[in-house]
CSV table of C-alpha atoms in Angstrom, one decimal:
chain,number,residue,atom,x,y,z
A,507,MET,CA,23.0,-88.6,173.2
A,508,ASN,CA,20.7,-87.9,175.9
A,509,PRO,CA,18.9,-84.6,175.6
A,510,VAL,CA,19.9,-81.4,178.0
A,511,ASN,CA,17.9,-78.4,179.4
A,512,PRO,CA,16.6,-76.8,176.3
A,513,HIS,CA,16.9,-73.8,177.6
A,514,LEU,CA,20.5,-74.0,178.1
A,515,ALA,CA,20.8,-76.0,174.6
A,516,ASP,CA,19.2,-72.8,172.7
A,517,THR,CA,21.8,-70.4,174.7
A,518,GLY,CA,24.6,-69.3,173.0
A,519,SER,CA,28.5,-70.1,174.3
A,520,PRO,CA,30.3,-67.7,175.4
A,521,PRO,CA,31.8,-65.0,172.7
A,522,ILE,CA,34.7,-63.9,173.9
A,523,PRO,CA,37.1,-66.7,173.4
A,524,GLU,CA,35.8,-66.6,169.7
A,525,ALA,CA,36.9,-63.0,169.2
A,526,GLN,CA,40.3,-63.9,171.6
A,527,ALA,CA,41.0,-66.8,168.4
A,528,TRP,CA,41.3,-64.3,165.7
A,529,LEU,CA,44.5,-63.0,167.6
A,530,ARG,CA,46.3,-65.8,166.8
A,531,ARG,CA,46.3,-64.8,163.2
A,532,TYR,CA,47.9,-61.4,164.2
A,533,GLU,CA,51.9,-61.7,163.1
A,534,GLY,CA,52.9,-59.2,164.7
A,535,ALA,CA,54.0,-56.9,162.1
A,536,ARG,CA,52.6,-53.6,163.2
A,537,GLY,CA,53.4,-54.6,166.9
A,538,PRO,CA,52.3,-55.8,170.1
A,539,LEU,CA,49.2,-57.3,170.9
A,540,LEU,CA,46.0,-54.8,171.7
A,541,ASP,CA,43.5,-56.8,173.0
A,542,LEU,CA,40.3,-54.8,174.2
A,543,SER,CA,38.4,-57.1,174.4
A,544,GLN,CA,37.6,-58.6,178.4
A,545,ALA,CA,37.0,-55.8,181.4
A,546,VAL,CA,40.3,-56.9,183.3
A,547,PRO,CA,42.1,-54.3,185.8
A,548,GLY,CA,45.7,-53.5,183.4
A,549,TYR,CA,47.9,-53.1,187.1
A,550,PRO,CA,48.2,-55.8,189.5
A,551,PRO,CA,46.4,-56.0,193.2
A,552,HIS,CA,48.2,-53.6,196.2
A,553,ASP,CA,51.3,-55.0,197.3
A,554,ASP,CA,49.4,-55.2,201.0
A,555,MET,CA,46.1,-56.5,199.4
A,556,LEU,CA,48.8,-59.6,197.8
A,557,ALA,CA,50.0,-59.9,200.8
A,558,ARG,CA,46.7,-60.5,202.9
A,559,LEU,CA,45.4,-62.6,200.4
A,560,ALA,CA,48.9,-65.1,201.2
A,561,ALA,CA,48.1,-65.0,204.7
A,562,ALA,CA,44.4,-65.8,204.5
A,563,ALA,CA,45.0,-68.3,202.0
A,564,GLY,CA,47.6,-70.0,204.6
A,565,ASP,CA,44.9,-69.8,207.2
A,566,ALA,CA,43.5,-72.5,208.5
A,567,ALA,CA,40.7,-70.1,209.6
A,568,CYS,CA,39.8,-69.6,206.0
A,569,ALA,CA,39.8,-73.5,204.9
A,570,GLY,CA,36.7,-74.2,206.3
A,571,TYR,CA,33.1,-73.1,205.4
A,572,GLY,CA,31.6,-69.9,206.4
A,573,PRO,CA,28.4,-68.5,206.6
A,574,ILE,CA,25.9,-68.7,203.6
A,575,VAL,CA,25.5,-65.3,203.0
A,576,GLY,CA,29.1,-63.8,203.3
A,577,ASP,CA,31.8,-63.4,206.8
A,578,ALA,CA,30.2,-60.7,209.2
A,579,GLN,CA,33.6,-58.8,208.8
A,580,LEU,CA,33.3,-58.2,204.9
A,581,ARG,CA,29.4,-57.6,204.9
A,582,GLU,CA,29.5,-55.1,208.1
A,583,ALA,CA,32.7,-53.5,205.6
A,584,TYR,CA,31.0,-53.4,202.7
A,585,ALA,CA,27.5,-51.6,204.4
A,586,ALA,CA,29.9,-49.1,206.4
A,587,HIS,CA,30.8,-48.4,202.6
A,588,VAL,CA,28.1,-48.2,201.3
A,589,SER,CA,26.0,-46.3,203.7
A,590,GLU,CA,28.7,-43.7,203.6
A,591,LEU,CA,29.3,-44.0,199.4
A,592,TYR,CA,25.4,-43.1,199.2
A,593,GLY,CA,24.5,-41.1,202.5
A,594,ALA,CA,21.7,-43.7,204.0
A,595,ARG,CA,21.6,-46.6,206.3
A,596,VAL,CA,22.5,-49.9,204.9
A,597,ASP,CA,22.7,-52.3,207.5
A,598,ALA,CA,25.2,-55.7,207.1
A,599,GLY,CA,22.1,-57.8,207.5
A,600,GLU,CA,21.5,-56.5,204.0
A,601,VAL,CA,24.1,-57.6,202.3
A,602,ALA,CA,24.8,-61.3,200.4
A,603,ILE,CA,28.6,-62.0,199.8
A,604,THR,CA,28.8,-64.3,196.2
A,605,ALA,CA,31.2,-65.4,194.3
A,606,GLY,CA,31.7,-62.7,191.5
A,607,CYS,CA,28.8,-60.4,190.6
A,608,ASN,CA,28.0,-62.8,187.5
A,609,GLN,CA,26.7,-64.6,190.3
A,610,ALA,CA,25.1,-62.7,192.2
A,611,PHE,CA,22.7,-61.2,188.9
A,612,PHE,CA,22.1,-64.4,188.7
A,613,VAL,CA,21.1,-65.3,191.9
A,614,ALA,CA,19.0,-62.2,191.8
A,615,MET,CA,17.0,-63.6,189.0
A,616,ILE,CA,16.8,-67.3,190.2
A,617,ALA,CA,15.0,-65.1,193.1
A,618,LEU,CA,12.7,-62.7,191.1
A,619,ALA,CA,11.8,-64.3,188.0
A,620,ARG,CA,10.5,-68.0,186.3
A,621,ALA,CA,10.5,-69.5,183.5
A,622,GLY,CA,7.9,-67.6,181.5
A,623,ASP,CA,8.4,-64.5,183.3
A,624,ALA,CA,10.2,-61.5,181.2
A,625,VAL,CA,12.8,-58.7,182.8
A,626,LEU,CA,13.5,-55.5,180.7
A,627,LEU,CA,17.5,-55.6,179.9
A,628,PRO,CA,18.9,-52.6,179.1
A,629,SER,CA,20.3,-53.6,175.0
A,630,PRO,CA,22.7,-53.3,174.1
A,631,TRP,CA,23.1,-55.3,177.0
A,632,TYR,CA,26.1,-57.5,178.9
A,633,PHE,CA,26.0,-60.9,177.8
A,634,ASN,CA,25.8,-62.9,180.4
A,635,HIS,CA,22.8,-60.9,181.8
A,636,GLN,CA,21.4,-62.5,178.3
A,637,MET,CA,22.7,-65.7,178.9
A,638,THR,CA,21.3,-65.9,182.6
A,639,LEU,CA,17.9,-65.4,181.3
A,640,ALA,CA,17.8,-67.8,178.9
A,641,MET,CA,19.0,-70.8,180.9
A,642,LEU,CA,16.3,-69.7,183.3
A,643,GLY,CA,13.3,-69.7,180.7
A,644,VAL,CA,13.4,-66.2,181.3
A,645,GLU,CA,12.5,-63.9,178.1
A,646,ALA,CA,15.5,-61.1,178.4
A,647,ARG,CA,12.9,-58.1,176.9
A,648,ALA,CA,15.1,-55.7,175.1
A,649,LEU,CA,15.1,-51.9,176.3
A,650,PRO,CA,16.2,-50.2,173.5
A,651,CYS,CA,19.4,-47.6,174.5
A,652,ARG,CA,20.1,-45.4,171.8
A,653,ALA,CA,23.4,-43.4,170.5
A,654,GLU,CA,21.8,-39.7,170.0
A,655,ALA,CA,20.4,-40.4,173.8
A,656,GLY,CA,23.4,-41.7,174.7
A,657,PHE,CA,23.0,-44.4,175.2
A,658,VAL,CA,20.5,-44.0,178.9
A,659,PRO,CA,17.5,-46.0,178.8
A,660,ASP,CA,14.1,-44.1,178.6
A,661,PRO,CA,11.6,-44.8,181.7
A,662,ASP,CA,8.3,-44.2,179.5
A,663,GLU,CA,9.6,-46.6,177.2
A,664,ALA,CA,10.0,-48.7,179.4
A,665,GLU,CA,6.5,-48.5,181.0
A,666,ARG,CA,5.5,-49.3,176.8
A,667,ARG,CA,7.3,-52.9,177.3
A,668,ILE,CA,5.7,-54.2,180.6
A,669,ASP,CA,3.0,-56.4,180.7
A,670,ALA,CA,1.6,-59.1,182.6
A,671,ARG,CA,4.9,-61.7,182.5
A,672,THR,CA,7.1,-58.4,183.1
A,673,ARG,CA,9.3,-59.0,186.9
A,674,ALA,CA,12.3,-57.1,186.8
A,675,ILE,CA,13.6,-54.3,184.8
A,676,VAL,CA,18.0,-54.6,184.6
A,677,LEU,CA,20.1,-51.1,184.7
A,678,VAL,CA,23.7,-51.5,184.2
A,679,THR,CA,25.5,-48.1,185.5
A,680,PRO,CA,28.3,-47.4,184.6
A,681,ASN,CA,27.4,-49.6,181.4
A,682,ASN,CA,28.8,-52.3,179.7
A,683,PRO,CA,28.8,-52.7,177.2
A,684,THR,CA,29.1,-48.8,176.5
A,685,GLY,CA,30.4,-47.4,179.0
A,686,ALA,CA,27.2,-45.4,179.5
A,687,ILE,CA,26.7,-43.5,182.8
A,688,TYR,CA,22.9,-43.1,183.7
A,689,PRO,CA,22.3,-39.6,185.5
A,690,PRO,CA,20.9,-40.0,188.6
A,691,HIS,CA,16.9,-38.0,187.7
A,692,VAL,CA,17.1,-41.1,185.8
A,693,ILE,CA,18.0,-44.2,188.1
A,694,GLN,CA,15.0,-42.7,190.2
A,695,ARG,CA,12.2,-42.4,187.7
A,696,PHE,CA,13.2,-46.5,187.2
A,697,ALA,CA,13.0,-46.7,190.9
A,698,GLU,CA,10.0,-45.0,191.1
A,699,LEU,CA,8.1,-47.0,187.8
A,700,CYS,CA,9.4,-50.0,189.4
A,701,ARG,CA,7.7,-49.4,193.0
A,702,ARG,CA,4.3,-48.0,191.1
A,703,ARG,CA,4.2,-51.1,189.0
A,704,GLY,CA,4.9,-53.4,191.6
A,705,LEU,CA,8.2,-54.7,189.6
A,706,TRP,CA,11.7,-55.2,191.0
A,707,LEU,CA,14.9,-52.8,189.8
A,708,VAL,CA,18.1,-54.5,189.7
A,709,LEU,CA,20.9,-51.8,189.4
A,710,ASP,CA,24.2,-53.6,188.2
A,711,GLU,CA,27.1,-50.9,189.5
A,712,THR,CA,30.4,-53.6,189.0
A,713,TYR,CA,31.7,-50.3,188.1
A,714,ARG,CA,30.4,-47.8,190.3
A,715,ASP,CA,34.4,-47.0,191.4
A,716,PHE,CA,35.3,-45.7,188.1
A,717,MET,CA,32.7,-42.9,188.1
A,718,PRO,CA,33.4,-39.8,186.1
A,719,GLY,CA,34.4,-37.2,188.8
A,720,GLU,CA,35.6,-37.8,192.6
A,721,GLY,CA,32.8,-38.0,195.2
A,722,ASP,CA,30.2,-38.8,191.9
A,723,VAL,CA,27.2,-40.4,193.8
A,724,PRO,CA,25.5,-42.7,191.4
A,725,HIS,CA,21.6,-42.3,192.7
A,726,ALA,CA,20.1,-41.2,196.2
A,727,LEU,CA,17.4,-44.6,196.4
A,728,PHE,CA,18.9,-45.8,199.3
A,729,ALA,CA,18.1,-42.8,201.2
A,730,ASP,CA,14.4,-43.5,200.6
A,731,PRO,CA,13.9,-46.9,203.3
A,732,ALA,CA,11.1,-48.1,200.9
A,733,TRP,CA,14.2,-49.2,198.8
A,734,ARG,CA,14.3,-52.7,200.1
A,735,ASP,CA,10.7,-53.9,199.2
A,736,SER,CA,11.8,-53.1,194.8
A,737,VAL,CA,14.9,-52.4,194.6
A,738,VAL,CA,18.5,-55.1,194.6
A,739,GLY,CA,21.8,-53.8,194.2
A,740,LEU,CA,24.4,-55.6,192.8
A,741,TYR,CA,28.5,-55.5,192.6
A,742,SER,CA,32.0,-56.8,191.9
A,743,PHE,CA,34.6,-56.5,193.8
A,744,SER,CA,37.4,-57.6,191.0
A,745,LYS,CA,37.6,-54.3,189.2
A,746,SER,CA,38.1,-51.6,192.2
A,747,TYR,CA,40.8,-54.4,194.0
A,748,CYS,CA,42.7,-55.9,190.6
A,749,ILE,CA,41.1,-59.5,191.8
A,750,PRO,CA,39.0,-60.8,189.2
A,751,GLY,CA,40.5,-64.0,189.4
A,752,HIS,CA,38.9,-64.8,193.5
A,753,ARG,CA,35.7,-63.8,192.3
A,754,ILE,CA,34.1,-62.2,195.2
A,755,GLY,CA,31.2,-60.1,194.5
A,756,ALA,CA,27.7,-58.7,196.7
A,757,ILE,CA,24.0,-58.0,196.5
A,758,THR,CA,22.5,-55.7,198.7
A,759,ALA,CA,18.5,-56.5,199.3
A,760,GLY,CA,16.2,-55.7,201.9
A,761,ALA,CA,15.5,-58.6,204.9
A,762,LYS,CA,13.0,-60.7,203.1
A,763,LEU,CA,14.3,-61.1,199.8
A,764,GLY,CA,17.7,-61.5,201.6
A,765,ALA,CA,16.3,-64.8,202.9
A,766,GLU,CA,15.3,-66.1,199.9
A,767,ILE,CA,18.7,-65.3,198.2
A,768,ALA,CA,20.1,-67.2,201.0
A,769,LYS,CA,18.5,-70.0,199.8
A,770,VAL,CA,19.9,-70.2,196.3
A,771,LEU,CA,23.5,-69.4,197.9
A,772,ASP,CA,23.4,-72.0,200.1
A,773,CYS,CA,22.5,-74.3,197.3
A,774,MET,CA,25.0,-72.6,194.2
A,775,GLN,CA,27.7,-72.1,196.4
A,776,ILE,CA,27.7,-73.2,200.2
A,777,CYS,CA,30.0,-69.6,201.4
A,778,ALA,CA,32.0,-67.4,198.9
A,779,ALA,CA,36.0,-68.0,198.5
A,780,ARG,CA,37.0,-66.8,202.2
A,781,PRO,CA,40.6,-65.7,201.6
A,782,GLY,CA,39.0,-63.1,199.5
A,783,GLN,CA,36.7,-62.2,202.0
A,784,ALA,CA,39.1,-61.9,204.5
A,785,ALA,CA,41.5,-59.5,202.5
A,786,LEU,CA,38.4,-57.2,201.2
A,787,ALA,CA,37.0,-57.0,204.6
A,788,TRP,CA,40.2,-54.7,205.7
A,789,ALA,CA,41.3,-52.9,202.1
A,790,ILE,CA,37.6,-51.3,201.9
A,791,PRO,CA,38.8,-48.9,204.3
A,792,ALA,CA,42.5,-49.3,204.1
A,793,LEU,CA,42.4,-48.8,200.1
A,794,ALA,CA,40.5,-45.8,199.9
A,795,GLU,CA,43.0,-43.3,198.6
A,796,TRP,CA,44.6,-46.1,196.5
A,797,ARG,CA,40.9,-46.9,194.6
A,798,GLU,CA,40.5,-42.8,194.4
A,799,ALA,CA,44.4,-42.8,191.9
A,800,ASN,CA,43.1,-45.8,190.0
A,801,ARG,CA,40.0,-44.4,189.1
A,802,GLN,CA,41.7,-41.0,188.0
A,803,GLU,CA,44.3,-43.3,185.8
A,804,ILE,CA,41.3,-44.9,184.3
A,805,ALA,CA,39.4,-41.7,183.7
A,806,ALA,CA,43.1,-40.7,182.1
A,807,ARG,CA,43.1,-43.9,179.9
A,808,ALA,CA,38.8,-43.0,178.8
A,809,ALA,CA,40.7,-39.6,177.6
A,810,ALA,CA,43.6,-40.9,176.1
A,811,PHE,CA,41.4,-43.5,174.3
A,812,GLU,CA,39.2,-40.2,172.5
A,813,ALA,CA,42.0,-38.6,171.5
A,814,ALA,CA,43.5,-41.7,169.7
A,815,VAL,CA,40.3,-42.1,168.0
A,816,ALA,CA,40.0,-38.6,166.8
A,817,ALA,CA,42.9,-39.0,165.3
A,818,ALA,CA,41.7,-42.1,163.4
A,819,PRO,CA,39.4,-40.6,160.4
A,820,GLY,CA,35.9,-42.3,160.1
A,821,TRP,CA,35.9,-43.8,163.4
A,822,ARG,CA,33.8,-42.4,166.0
A,823,VAL,CA,33.5,-42.6,169.9
A,824,ASP,CA,29.8,-42.6,171.2
A,825,SER,CA,29.8,-43.2,174.2
A,826,VAL,CA,33.0,-43.9,177.0
A,827,GLY,CA,33.2,-44.0,180.8
A,828,ALA,CA,34.4,-46.4,183.2
A,829,TYR,CA,36.2,-49.0,181.4
A,830,PHE,CA,34.3,-49.2,178.3
A,831,ALA,CA,33.9,-47.0,174.6
A,832,TYR,CA,31.0,-48.0,172.1
A,833,LEU,CA,33.2,-47.2,168.9
A,834,ALA,CA,31.0,-47.0,165.7
A,835,HIS,CA,32.9,-48.4,163.2
A,836,PRO,CA,33.4,-46.5,159.6
A,837,PHE,CA,32.2,-49.6,157.1
A,838,PRO,CA,28.2,-48.8,156.4
A,839,GLY,CA,27.0,-52.0,156.4
A,840,LEU,CA,29.6,-54.1,157.0
A,841,ALA,CA,28.5,-57.2,160.5
A,842,ALA,CA,30.6,-55.9,163.2
A,843,SER,CA,32.5,-59.4,163.6
A,844,ARG,CA,33.8,-59.1,160.3
A,845,VAL,CA,35.1,-55.9,161.0
A,846,GLY,CA,36.6,-56.6,164.3
A,847,GLU,CA,38.6,-59.8,162.9
A,848,ARG,CA,39.7,-58.3,160.3
A,849,LEU,CA,40.9,-55.5,162.5
A,850,ALA,CA,42.6,-58.5,165.3
A,851,ALA,CA,44.0,-60.6,162.4
A,852,GLU,CA,45.2,-57.6,160.1
A,853,ARG,CA,46.1,-54.9,162.9
A,854,GLY,CA,46.6,-56.7,166.0
A,855,VAL,CA,44.5,-54.7,167.4
A,856,LEU,CA,40.9,-56.4,169.7
A,857,GLY,CA,37.3,-54.9,170.4
A,858,LEU,CA,34.2,-57.3,170.4
A,859,PRO,CA,31.5,-56.6,168.2
A,860,GLY,CA,28.6,-54.9,169.0
A,861,SER,CA,26.7,-58.1,167.5
A,862,TYR,CA,27.7,-60.2,170.6
A,863,PHE,CA,25.9,-57.4,173.2
A,864,GLY,CA,22.5,-57.8,171.3
A,865,PRO,CA,20.6,-57.3,167.6
A,866,GLY,CA,21.1,-54.4,166.2
A,867,GLN,CA,24.5,-53.5,167.3
A,868,ASP,CA,26.4,-54.4,163.7
A,869,THR,CA,27.9,-50.5,163.4
A,870,HIS,CA,30.2,-50.5,166.3
A,871,LEU,CA,32.5,-52.2,168.6
A,872,ARG,CA,33.0,-52.8,172.9
A,873,ILE,CA,36.6,-52.1,173.2
A,874,ALA,CA,37.8,-52.4,177.0
A,875,PHE,CA,40.6,-49.7,177.5
A,876,ALA,CA,41.3,-50.4,180.9
A,877,ASN,CA,43.3,-53.4,180.7
A,878,ALA,CA,45.6,-51.0,178.2
A,879,ASP,CA,48.0,-48.7,179.5
A,880,ARG,CA,48.3,-44.7,178.1
A,881,ALA,CA,51.4,-45.8,176.2
A,882,ARG,CA,49.7,-48.7,174.5
A,883,ILE,CA,46.1,-46.8,173.7
A,884,ALA,CA,48.5,-44.4,171.7
A,885,LEU,CA,49.3,-46.9,169.0
A,886,LEU,CA,45.8,-47.0,168.2
A,887,PRO,CA,45.7,-44.3,165.7
A,888,GLU,CA,48.7,-46.4,163.3
A,889,ARG,CA,46.8,-48.9,163.6
A,890,LEU,CA,43.0,-47.7,162.7
A,891,ALA,CA,44.6,-45.3,159.7
A,892,GLY,CA,44.4,-46.9,156.6
A,893,PHE,CA,42.7,-50.4,157.7
A,894,ALA,CA,39.5,-51.5,155.1
A,895,ALA,CA,37.5,-54.6,156.6
């Protein structure tokens, strides 16, 4: 066979299908499957959202190409929402709509770095971020996030890892995989570091709508007009509106970088799918109370998960937030993949091995509890009791 791009060939395959295959060996002896592997909403979209999606899909106006950076109505609605949330002016011209937040990250990395450059990623990292950088020939340089620090990265440690090849620092908050929520003052220090060292700060806020408290403001970066020269914001509509299959995300960037981003988007997608854009332009202002109810439900599931693990001797939640918990297993020296495989096949509980999220993570499993209601989460203590990997 003729060779393929070596950067792509050297990139690992998506890991979730491998883990989900373990569940096929579970024979059901302990009750229903508890698939806690993938961050998907565990409840349906709002009925009115579904109706608007259906209407837009049947509208000839949505069947044609739209603007490269997204339909004006959605960009305006999202810019207004961001401006209100952060108490700072963000214009619709500083928003680009993408086919999901994974694409938003890919586009941002193409715009900011080239092969041979380096980007700092918080470690444990979201594996698709590392895979994207590997495909592009960009070094994913680990920025360690440790349990004793609540899995929050340290700006001073980040600065020590910057060299002439470094182009950007990525922060993911609330974090995937750990659930850690970075304090605003830490995010501010990273922004100041990037500005001082001539780097970009790429802030992935996919799970921003699931902060622990109502009205929590994640940071104050947009209050300083200088953000446009060094900050890129990423967001996903998938979780907040329960529409991951519609693949809609957003990039917030200053006009100069936005012009470069538009070049990438034109080559990659032409435009994001338009029915979802049409429905979201309505949903952002109209479903605020519904989003808040979902935030409260996810917070309740997080509390239920912590209570369930507390009733399972030996297991420990080291971090929890938004959709995720980072669960320390009680088997020192045993690979997390071994623990995860046996737990899935024998007890019908699937979490992802920490090793999927970078080196040095074999002590943990990542749990995505948002797709399980509280009744199912309550089954965990019995499943974990007496388990021996």
